[in-house]
Amino acid sequence: MNRREIKPGIEWVGALDWHRQLFDELIPLPQGTSYNAYLVNGSEQTALLDTVDPAFRAVLLQRLEGVARLDYIVAHHAEQDHAGTIPDVLARFPQAQVLATPKGVQFLQELLAVPADRLQAVQDGETLALGGRTLRFLHLPWVHWPETMVSFLEEDRILFPCDLFGAHLATSDLWARDEAVVLAAARSYYAQILMPFATLIRKHMDKLAPLNPALIAPSHGPVYDRPALILDAYRRWSGGLVTNKVVLPQVSMHGSTALLVQRLIESLIARGVAVQPFDLAHLRLDQLSTALVDAATIVLAAPAVLGGMHPLAASVGALVDALKPPVKFAGYLGSYGWSRGQIGKTAELLPHLKVEVLEPVLCAGRPRAADLEAVDRLAAQIADKHAAAGLC
Ligand code: FEO
């Protein structure tokens, strides 16, 4: 197995997972993913930055063949896709020590049974001299777990940010060459993994700014030799700026809620508001979450079922609430039969979003003219609020 050179003495030793379809049994991986690990050789010592998913332990160990001595494994993050092969590498290199944040040390013992005598905690700002090369460790908690940190290789000005700036993208390109494809994958990654921590991400970006890295080598996806590409994108995505757009997750059982949805779409378009509907029965979480990165409004459309909200709507509500997109307004459309039940209770569905809740449009059975006029009023209200926020 080849190692791929980033710079002389610095090599990619990761794994490409071309065909994985889901992460966490939740996040779609339409383009697979990669688990990046990097070998950094100093004149005196050698460090491995992260490992790979346990399914690829043989790949990593083969890439490390011929490495005579490994002194350190830097564990930026204890999640198994990066730390899961640490026990195997420790077995192969009995003198190696694992470096992590204090919380990372705790997690590696709890999750992977790494022996305490193979672990060393590093403090924020601490440096490690490898001989002609110096790694500086910076604690960046909640990217996207509480124990996370990044490394900066000072002489080469390479930032190793682990999941931050990552992209679920398996590609033979070591470098981010097809920028449109990489950015789309990175935006999807941000939306599903990091958007809930946008406020902290902005602070972390400020902390990293003085480093002015020449290269950014994340733990998923290709390496950036034009760091501004991903840094500028992250400033936009985490900045909370929204656009004149409505995201519309919808499900209908017998066509009544679908008529409300159809009317809302037409009415929004007529008022110059962009709209992206998503069919909840065939939802791609990556597509929905990516749309939510900069949508000003979400409108959920779902009927009542057995006196409650349609379970698909309740499920997507829980997901959206957890992802914490920067939406400003939230609405609801729905039809009901013999009982209105819980439908239309938007604030209860999205308790963690700081949104202005709009008056829901609910109708008994098939929508009548008055119901469709209420949908038009909702569309007009959304257009007015977007205009008042300067989004048009
Ligand atoms: Fe790529 Fe949070 O692990």
CSV table of C-alpha atoms and ligand atoms in Angstrom, one decimal:
chain,number,residue,atom,x,y,z
A,1,MET,CA,0.0,0.0,0.0
A,2,ASN,CA,1.4,3.4,-1.0
A,3,ARG,CA,1.8,6.4,1.1
A,4,ARG,CA,1.0,9.6,-0.7
A,5,GLU,CA,3.4,12.6,-0.2
A,6,ILE,CA,1.9,15.9,1.0
A,7,LYS,CA,5.4,17.3,1.3
A,8,PRO,CA,8.7,15.6,1.8
A,9,GLY,CA,8.5,13.8,5.1
A,10,ILE,CA,4.7,14.3,5.4
A,11,GLU,CA,2.5,11.5,4.0
A,12,TRP,CA,-1.1,10.6,3.7
A,13,VAL,CA,-1.7,7.1,5.1
A,14,GLY,CA,-5.5,7.0,5.2
A,15,ALA,CA,-8.2,4.8,3.6
A,16,LEU,CA,-10.8,5.4,0.9
A,17,ASP,CA,-14.2,4.0,1.7
A,18,TRP,CA,-15.7,4.2,-1.8
A,19,HIS,CA,-18.9,2.3,-1.1
A,20,ARG,CA,-20.0,3.1,2.4
A,21,GLN,CA,-23.6,4.4,2.2
A,22,LEU,CA,-24.4,5.5,5.7
A,23,PHE,CA,-22.6,7.1,8.6
A,24,ASP,CA,-24.0,6.6,12.1
A,25,GLU,CA,-26.8,4.6,10.3
A,26,LEU,CA,-28.3,8.1,9.6
A,27,ILE,CA,-26.1,10.3,7.4
A,28,PRO,CA,-26.2,9.4,3.6
A,29,LEU,CA,-22.8,9.0,1.9
A,30,PRO,CA,-23.7,9.3,-1.8
A,31,GLN,CA,-20.0,9.7,-2.6
A,32,GLY,CA,-18.5,7.4,0.0
A,33,THR,CA,-15.9,8.9,2.4
A,34,SER,CA,-12.3,8.8,3.4
A,35,TYR,CA,-10.5,8.4,6.7
A,36,ASN,CA,-7.4,10.5,6.5
A,37,ALA,CA,-4.4,9.8,8.6
A,38,TYR,CA,-1.0,11.6,8.2
A,39,LEU,CA,2.5,10.5,9.0
A,40,VAL,CA,4.8,13.4,10.0
A,41,ASN,CA,8.5,12.6,10.1
A,42,GLY,CA,10.9,14.9,12.1
A,43,SER,CA,14.6,14.4,12.2
A,44,GLU,CA,14.3,12.8,15.6
A,45,GLN,CA,10.7,11.5,16.1
A,46,THR,CA,7.7,10.5,14.0
A,47,ALA,CA,4.0,11.1,14.7
A,48,LEU,CA,0.9,9.6,13.2
A,49,LEU,CA,-2.0,12.0,13.1
A,50,ASP,CA,-5.2,10.0,13.6
A,51,THR,CA,-5.9,6.5,12.4
A,52,VAL,CA,-8.7,5.1,10.3
A,53,ASP,CA,-12.1,3.3,10.8
A,54,PRO,CA,-11.6,-0.2,12.2
A,55,ALA,CA,-13.0,-1.7,9.0
A,56,PHE,CA,-9.7,-0.4,7.3
A,57,ARG,CA,-7.2,-1.4,9.9
A,58,ALA,CA,-5.4,-3.7,7.5
A,59,VAL,CA,-5.0,-0.8,5.0
A,60,LEU,CA,-3.5,1.5,7.6
A,61,LEU,CA,-1.1,-1.2,8.9
A,62,GLN,CA,0.0,-2.0,5.4
A,63,ARG,CA,0.6,1.7,4.6
A,64,LEU,CA,2.8,1.9,7.7
A,65,GLU,CA,4.9,-1.0,6.6
A,66,GLY,CA,8.6,0.0,6.5
A,67,VAL,CA,8.1,2.7,9.2
A,68,ALA,CA,10.8,1.8,11.6
A,69,ARG,CA,9.7,3.8,14.6
A,70,LEU,CA,6.6,5.6,15.6
A,71,ASP,CA,6.8,7.8,18.7
A,72,TYR,CA,3.4,9.4,18.9
A,73,ILE,CA,-0.2,8.9,17.7
A,74,VAL,CA,-2.0,12.2,17.8
A,75,ALA,CA,-5.7,11.6,18.4
A,76,HIS,CA,-7.5,14.8,17.5
A,77,HIS,CA,-10.9,13.1,18.1
A,78,ALA,CA,-12.0,9.9,19.8
A,79,GLU,CA,-14.7,8.9,17.4
A,80,GLN,CA,-14.1,5.5,16.0
A,81,ASP,CA,-13.7,6.5,12.3
A,82,HIS,CA,-10.4,8.2,13.4
A,83,ALA,CA,-9.5,6.6,16.6
A,84,GLY,CA,-10.8,3.1,16.1
A,85,THR,CA,-7.5,1.6,14.9
A,86,ILE,CA,-5.4,3.2,17.6
A,87,PRO,CA,-5.2,-0.1,19.6
A,88,ASP,CA,-3.9,-1.9,16.5
A,89,VAL,CA,-1.2,0.7,15.8
A,90,LEU,CA,-0.2,0.7,19.5
A,91,ALA,CA,0.3,-3.1,19.2
A,92,ARG,CA,2.4,-2.7,16.1
A,93,PHE,CA,4.5,0.1,17.7
A,94,PRO,CA,5.0,-0.8,21.4
A,95,GLN,CA,6.9,2.4,22.2
A,96,ALA,CA,4.3,4.8,20.8
A,97,GLN,CA,2.3,7.1,23.0
A,98,VAL,CA,-1.1,8.6,22.2
A,99,LEU,CA,-1.6,12.3,22.6
A,100,ALA,CA,-5.1,13.8,23.1
A,101,THR,CA,-6.9,16.4,25.1
A,102,PRO,CA,-7.7,15.5,28.7
A,103,LYS,CA,-11.2,14.7,27.7
A,104,GLY,CA,-9.9,12.7,24.7
A,105,VAL,CA,-7.7,10.7,27.1
A,106,GLN,CA,-10.8,9.8,29.1
A,107,PHE,CA,-12.9,8.9,25.9
A,108,LEU,CA,-10.1,6.7,24.5
A,109,GLN,CA,-10.0,4.7,27.6
A,110,GLU,CA,-13.8,4.4,27.8
A,111,LEU,CA,-14.5,3.8,24.1
A,112,LEU,CA,-11.5,1.9,22.9
A,113,ALA,CA,-9.9,0.5,26.1
A,114,VAL,CA,-6.6,2.3,25.4
A,115,PRO,CA,-4.4,1.6,28.4
A,116,ALA,CA,-3.8,4.6,30.6
A,117,ASP,CA,0.0,4.2,30.4
A,118,ARG,CA,-0.1,4.6,26.6
A,119,LEU,CA,-2.0,8.0,26.9
A,120,GLN,CA,-0.7,11.5,27.5
A,121,ALA,CA,-2.9,14.6,27.8
A,122,VAL,CA,-1.8,17.7,26.0
A,123,GLN,CA,-2.8,21.2,26.9
A,124,ASP,CA,-4.2,23.9,24.7
A,125,GLY,CA,-1.2,25.6,22.9
A,126,GLU,CA,1.3,22.9,23.9
A,127,THR,CA,4.0,22.0,21.4
A,128,LEU,CA,5.7,18.8,20.4
A,129,ALA,CA,9.2,19.0,18.8
A,130,LEU,CA,9.9,16.2,16.4
A,131,GLY,CA,13.2,17.5,15.2
A,132,GLY,CA,13.0,20.3,12.7
A,133,ARG,CA,9.2,20.0,12.8
A,134,THR,CA,7.0,21.3,15.6
A,135,LEU,CA,3.4,20.3,16.2
A,136,ARG,CA,1.2,22.8,18.1
A,137,PHE,CA,-2.0,21.4,19.6
A,138,LEU,CA,-5.0,23.7,19.9
A,139,HIS,CA,-8.1,22.6,21.8
A,140,LEU,CA,-11.2,23.2,19.7
A,141,PRO,CA,-14.1,21.6,21.7
A,142,TRP,CA,-17.3,20.5,20.1
A,143,VAL,CA,-16.1,19.9,16.6
A,144,HIS,CA,-18.3,17.9,16.9
A,145,TRP,CA,-17.6,16.1,20.2
A,146,PRO,CA,-16.4,17.8,23.4
A,147,GLU,CA,-12.9,16.4,23.3
A,148,THR,CA,-11.7,17.6,19.9
A,149,MET,CA,-8.5,19.4,19.1
A,150,VAL,CA,-6.5,20.3,16.0
A,151,SER,CA,-2.7,20.3,15.2
A,152,PHE,CA,-0.7,22.9,13.4
A,153,LEU,CA,2.7,21.9,11.9
A,154,GLU,CA,4.5,25.2,12.4
A,155,GLU,CA,7.4,25.0,10.0
A,156,ASP,CA,5.3,23.7,7.1
A,157,ARG,CA,2.2,25.8,8.1
A,158,ILE,CA,-0.1,22.8,7.7
A,159,LEU,CA,-3.3,22.7,9.7
A,160,PHE,CA,-4.7,19.3,10.6
A,161,PRO,CA,-8.2,20.1,11.8
A,162,CYS,CA,-9.7,16.6,11.9
A,163,ASP,CA,-13.5,16.7,11.2
A,164,LEU,CA,-13.5,20.5,10.8
A,165,PHE,CA,-13.5,21.4,7.1
A,166,GLY,CA,-14.1,17.8,6.2
A,167,ALA,CA,-16.1,16.3,3.3
A,168,HIS,CA,-17.6,12.9,3.0
A,169,LEU,CA,-16.0,12.3,-0.4
A,170,ALA,CA,-14.0,9.3,-1.6
A,171,THR,CA,-11.8,10.5,-4.5
A,172,SER,CA,-8.5,9.5,-6.0
A,173,ASP,CA,-7.6,13.2,-5.8
A,174,LEU,CA,-5.3,13.9,-2.9
A,175,TRP,CA,-5.8,17.6,-3.4
A,176,ALA,CA,-9.1,19.6,-3.7
A,177,ARG,CA,-8.9,20.1,-7.4
A,178,ASP,CA,-12.6,19.8,-8.5
A,179,GLU,CA,-13.6,22.7,-6.3
A,180,ALA,CA,-17.3,22.6,-7.0
A,181,VAL,CA,-17.6,18.9,-6.1
A,182,VAL,CA,-15.5,19.3,-3.0
A,183,LEU,CA,-17.3,22.4,-1.8
A,184,ALA,CA,-20.7,20.7,-2.3
A,185,ALA,CA,-19.6,17.7,-0.3
A,186,ALA,CA,-18.0,20.0,2.4
A,187,ARG,CA,-21.3,22.0,2.7
A,188,SER,CA,-23.3,18.8,3.1
A,189,TYR,CA,-20.8,17.6,5.8
A,190,TYR,CA,-21.0,21.0,7.6
A,191,ALA,CA,-24.8,20.9,7.5
A,192,GLN,CA,-25.1,17.4,9.0
A,193,ILE,CA,-22.1,17.4,11.4
A,194,LEU,CA,-21.1,20.9,12.4
A,195,MET,CA,-24.1,23.2,11.9
A,196,PRO,CA,-25.4,22.6,15.5
A,197,PHE,CA,-22.2,24.2,16.7
A,198,ALA,CA,-22.1,27.2,14.4
A,199,THR,CA,-21.6,29.7,17.2
A,200,LEU,CA,-18.5,27.8,18.4
A,201,ILE,CA,-17.3,27.2,14.9
A,202,ARG,CA,-17.1,31.0,14.4
A,203,LYS,CA,-15.0,31.4,17.5
A,204,HIS,CA,-12.8,28.5,16.4
A,205,MET,CA,-12.3,30.2,13.0
A,206,ASP,CA,-11.1,33.4,14.8
A,207,LYS,CA,-8.7,31.3,16.9
A,208,LEU,CA,-7.3,29.6,13.8
A,209,ALA,CA,-7.1,32.8,11.7
A,210,PRO,CA,-3.6,34.0,12.9
A,211,LEU,CA,-2.2,30.6,11.8
A,212,ASN,CA,-2.6,31.5,8.1
A,213,PRO,CA,-2.1,27.9,7.0
A,214,ALA,CA,-0.6,27.1,3.7
A,215,LEU,CA,-2.4,23.7,3.6
A,216,ILE,CA,-5.4,22.3,5.4
A,217,ALA,CA,-5.5,18.5,5.7
A,218,PRO,CA,-8.8,17.4,7.2
A,219,SER,CA,-9.7,13.9,8.3
A,220,HIS,CA,-12.3,13.4,5.6
A,221,GLY,CA,-12.0,14.4,1.9
A,222,PRO,CA,-9.1,15.9,0.0
A,223,VAL,CA,-6.4,18.3,1.2
A,224,TYR,CA,-6.8,22.0,0.5
A,225,ASP,CA,-3.8,23.7,-1.0
A,226,ARG,CA,-5.9,26.8,-1.4
A,227,PRO,CA,-7.2,27.1,2.1
A,228,ALA,CA,-9.2,30.2,1.4
A,229,LEU,CA,-11.6,28.0,-0.5
A,230,ILE,CA,-12.8,26.2,2.6
A,231,LEU,CA,-12.1,29.0,5.1
A,232,ASP,CA,-14.3,31.5,3.1
A,233,ALA,CA,-17.0,28.9,2.8
A,234,TYR,CA,-17.1,28.1,6.5
A,235,ARG,CA,-17.3,31.8,7.3
A,236,ARG,CA,-20.4,32.0,5.1
A,237,TRP,CA,-22.0,28.8,6.4
A,238,SER,CA,-21.4,29.4,10.0
A,239,GLY,CA,-22.2,33.1,9.8
A,240,GLY,CA,-25.9,32.6,10.1
A,241,LEU,CA,-26.7,34.6,7.0
A,242,VAL,CA,-29.9,33.4,5.4
A,243,THR,CA,-31.4,33.8,1.9
A,244,ASN,CA,-34.8,34.4,0.5
A,245,LYS,CA,-35.7,30.7,0.6
A,246,VAL,CA,-38.3,28.4,2.1
A,247,VAL,CA,-37.5,24.8,2.9
A,248,LEU,CA,-40.7,22.7,2.7
A,249,PRO,CA,-40.5,19.2,4.1
A,250,GLN,CA,-43.9,17.6,3.2
A,251,VAL,CA,-45.9,14.4,3.4
A,252,SER,CA,-49.5,13.8,2.4
A,253,MET,CA,-51.6,10.6,2.7
A,254,HIS,CA,-54.6,11.3,0.5
A,255,GLY,CA,-53.7,14.4,-1.3
A,256,SER,CA,-55.2,17.1,0.9
A,257,THR,CA,-52.0,18.4,2.5
A,258,ALA,CA,-50.4,18.0,-1.0
A,259,LEU,CA,-53.0,20.6,-2.3
A,260,LEU,CA,-51.9,23.0,0.4
A,261,VAL,CA,-48.3,22.4,-0.5
A,262,GLN,CA,-48.9,22.9,-4.2
A,263,ARG,CA,-50.7,26.2,-3.5
A,264,LEU,CA,-47.9,27.5,-1.2
A,265,ILE,CA,-45.2,26.7,-3.8
A,266,GLU,CA,-47.1,28.6,-6.5
A,267,SER,CA,-47.9,31.5,-4.2
A,268,LEU,CA,-44.3,31.8,-3.0
A,269,ILE,CA,-42.9,31.7,-6.5
A,270,ALA,CA,-45.4,34.3,-7.6
A,271,ARG,CA,-44.0,36.5,-4.8
A,272,GLY,CA,-40.4,36.0,-5.8
A,273,VAL,CA,-39.5,33.6,-2.9
A,274,ALA,CA,-37.4,30.5,-3.6
A,275,VAL,CA,-38.8,27.3,-2.3
A,276,GLN,CA,-37.3,23.8,-2.0
A,277,PRO,CA,-39.8,21.0,-1.2
A,278,PHE,CA,-38.7,17.7,0.3
A,279,ASP,CA,-40.7,14.5,0.1
A,280,LEU,CA,-40.6,13.1,3.7
A,281,ALA,CA,-41.5,9.6,2.5
A,282,HIS,CA,-38.2,9.5,0.5
A,283,LEU,CA,-36.1,12.0,2.4
A,284,ARG,CA,-32.4,12.4,1.8
A,285,LEU,CA,-31.2,13.9,5.1
A,286,ASP,CA,-28.0,15.3,3.4
A,287,GLN,CA,-30.1,17.2,0.8
A,288,LEU,CA,-32.5,18.6,3.4
A,289,SER,CA,-29.8,19.7,5.8
A,290,THR,CA,-27.7,21.2,3.1
A,291,ALA,CA,-30.7,23.3,2.0
A,292,LEU,CA,-31.2,24.5,5.6
A,293,VAL,CA,-27.7,26.0,5.8
A,294,ASP,CA,-29.0,29.3,4.5
A,295,ALA,CA,-32.8,29.1,4.3
A,296,ALA,CA,-34.7,31.9,6.0
A,297,THR,CA,-37.9,29.9,6.6
A,298,ILE,CA,-39.0,26.3,7.1
A,299,VAL,CA,-42.6,25.3,6.6
A,300,LEU,CA,-43.5,21.8,7.6
A,301,ALA,CA,-46.5,20.2,5.8
A,302,ALA,CA,-48.0,17.1,7.3
A,303,PRO,CA,-51.5,15.7,8.1
A,304,ALA,CA,-52.8,14.3,11.3
A,305,VAL,CA,-52.6,10.5,11.9
A,306,LEU,CA,-54.6,8.8,14.7
A,307,GLY,CA,-55.0,12.1,16.5
A,308,GLY,CA,-51.3,13.0,16.3
A,309,MET,CA,-48.8,14.4,13.9
A,310,HIS,CA,-47.7,12.2,11.0
A,311,PRO,CA,-44.7,10.3,12.4
A,312,LEU,CA,-42.5,11.3,9.5
A,313,ALA,CA,-43.1,15.0,10.3
A,314,ALA,CA,-42.4,14.4,14.0
A,315,SER,CA,-39.2,12.6,13.0
A,316,VAL,CA,-37.9,15.3,10.7
A,317,GLY,CA,-38.9,18.0,13.3
A,318,ALA,CA,-36.6,16.3,15.8
A,319,LEU,CA,-33.8,16.2,13.2
A,320,VAL,CA,-34.2,19.8,12.2
A,321,ASP,CA,-34.4,20.9,15.8
A,322,ALA,CA,-31.1,19.0,16.6
A,323,LEU,CA,-29.3,20.4,13.5
A,324,LYS,CA,-30.1,24.0,14.7
A,325,PRO,CA,-30.2,25.7,11.2
A,326,PRO,CA,-30.2,29.5,11.2
A,327,VAL,CA,-33.8,29.7,10.0
A,328,LYS,CA,-35.7,32.8,11.2
A,329,PHE,CA,-39.3,31.8,10.5
A,330,ALA,CA,-41.3,28.6,10.8
A,331,GLY,CA,-44.7,27.7,9.5
A,332,TYR,CA,-47.0,24.7,9.3
A,333,LEU,CA,-49.6,23.3,6.8
A,334,GLY,CA,-51.7,20.3,7.4
A,335,SER,CA,-55.0,18.6,6.8
A,336,TYR,CA,-56.9,16.5,9.4
A,337,GLY,CA,-59.8,14.2,9.5
A,338,TRP,CA,-61.9,13.8,12.6
A,339,SER,CA,-59.3,15.3,15.0
A,340,ARG,CA,-56.8,18.1,14.6
A,341,GLY,CA,-54.7,16.4,17.3
A,342,GLN,CA,-51.2,17.8,17.7
A,343,ILE,CA,-50.6,19.2,14.2
A,344,GLY,CA,-49.6,22.8,13.7
A,345,LYS,CA,-47.8,23.0,17.1
A,346,THR,CA,-44.7,24.3,15.4
A,347,ALA,CA,-43.0,25.7,18.5
A,348,GLU,CA,-43.3,22.4,20.3
A,349,LEU,CA,-41.9,20.6,17.3
A,350,LEU,CA,-38.8,22.9,17.1
A,351,PRO,CA,-38.1,23.9,20.7
A,352,HIS,CA,-34.4,24.7,20.2
A,353,LEU,CA,-34.8,27.0,17.2
A,354,LYS,CA,-34.9,30.7,17.7
A,355,VAL,CA,-37.7,31.3,15.2
A,356,GLU,CA,-40.7,33.4,14.8
A,357,VAL,CA,-43.6,31.0,14.5
A,358,LEU,CA,-46.1,31.8,11.8
A,359,GLU,CA,-49.8,31.1,12.1
A,360,PRO,CA,-50.4,27.5,10.8
A,361,VAL,CA,-52.8,26.7,8.1
A,362,LEU,CA,-54.9,23.7,9.1
A,363,CYS,CA,-57.9,22.4,7.3
A,364,ALA,CA,-60.5,19.7,7.8
A,365,GLY,CA,-60.3,17.3,5.0
A,366,ARG,CA,-59.8,18.6,1.5
A,367,PRO,CA,-58.9,22.2,1.3
A,368,ARG,CA,-61.7,24.7,0.3
A,369,ALA,CA,-61.2,28.1,-1.3
A,370,ALA,CA,-60.9,29.7,2.1
A,371,ASP,CA,-58.1,27.3,3.1
A,372,LEU,CA,-56.2,28.1,-0.1
A,373,GLU,CA,-56.6,31.8,0.5
A,374,ALA,CA,-55.1,31.2,4.0
A,375,VAL,CA,-52.1,29.6,2.3
A,376,ASP,CA,-51.8,32.7,0.1
A,377,ARG,CA,-51.8,34.9,3.2
A,378,LEU,CA,-49.0,32.7,4.7
A,379,ALA,CA,-47.0,33.1,1.5
A,380,ALA,CA,-47.5,36.9,1.6
A,381,GLN,CA,-46.5,37.0,5.2
A,382,ILE,CA,-43.3,35.0,4.4
A,383,ALA,CA,-42.5,37.3,1.5
A,384,ASP,CA,-43.1,40.4,3.6
A,385,LYS,CA,-40.9,39.1,6.4
A,386,HIS,CA,-38.1,38.2,4.0
A,387,ALA,CA,-38.3,41.7,2.5
A,388,ALA,CA,-38.3,43.3,5.9
A,389,ALA,CA,-35.1,41.3,6.7
A,390,GLY,CA,-33.5,42.6,3.5
A,391,LEU,CA,-33.5,39.2,1.8
A,392,CYS,CA,-35.2,40.0,-1.4
B,1,FEO,FE1,-15.2,11.8,11.3
B,1,FEO,FE2,-16.6,12.8,14.2
B,1,FEO,O1,-15.6,11.6,13.1
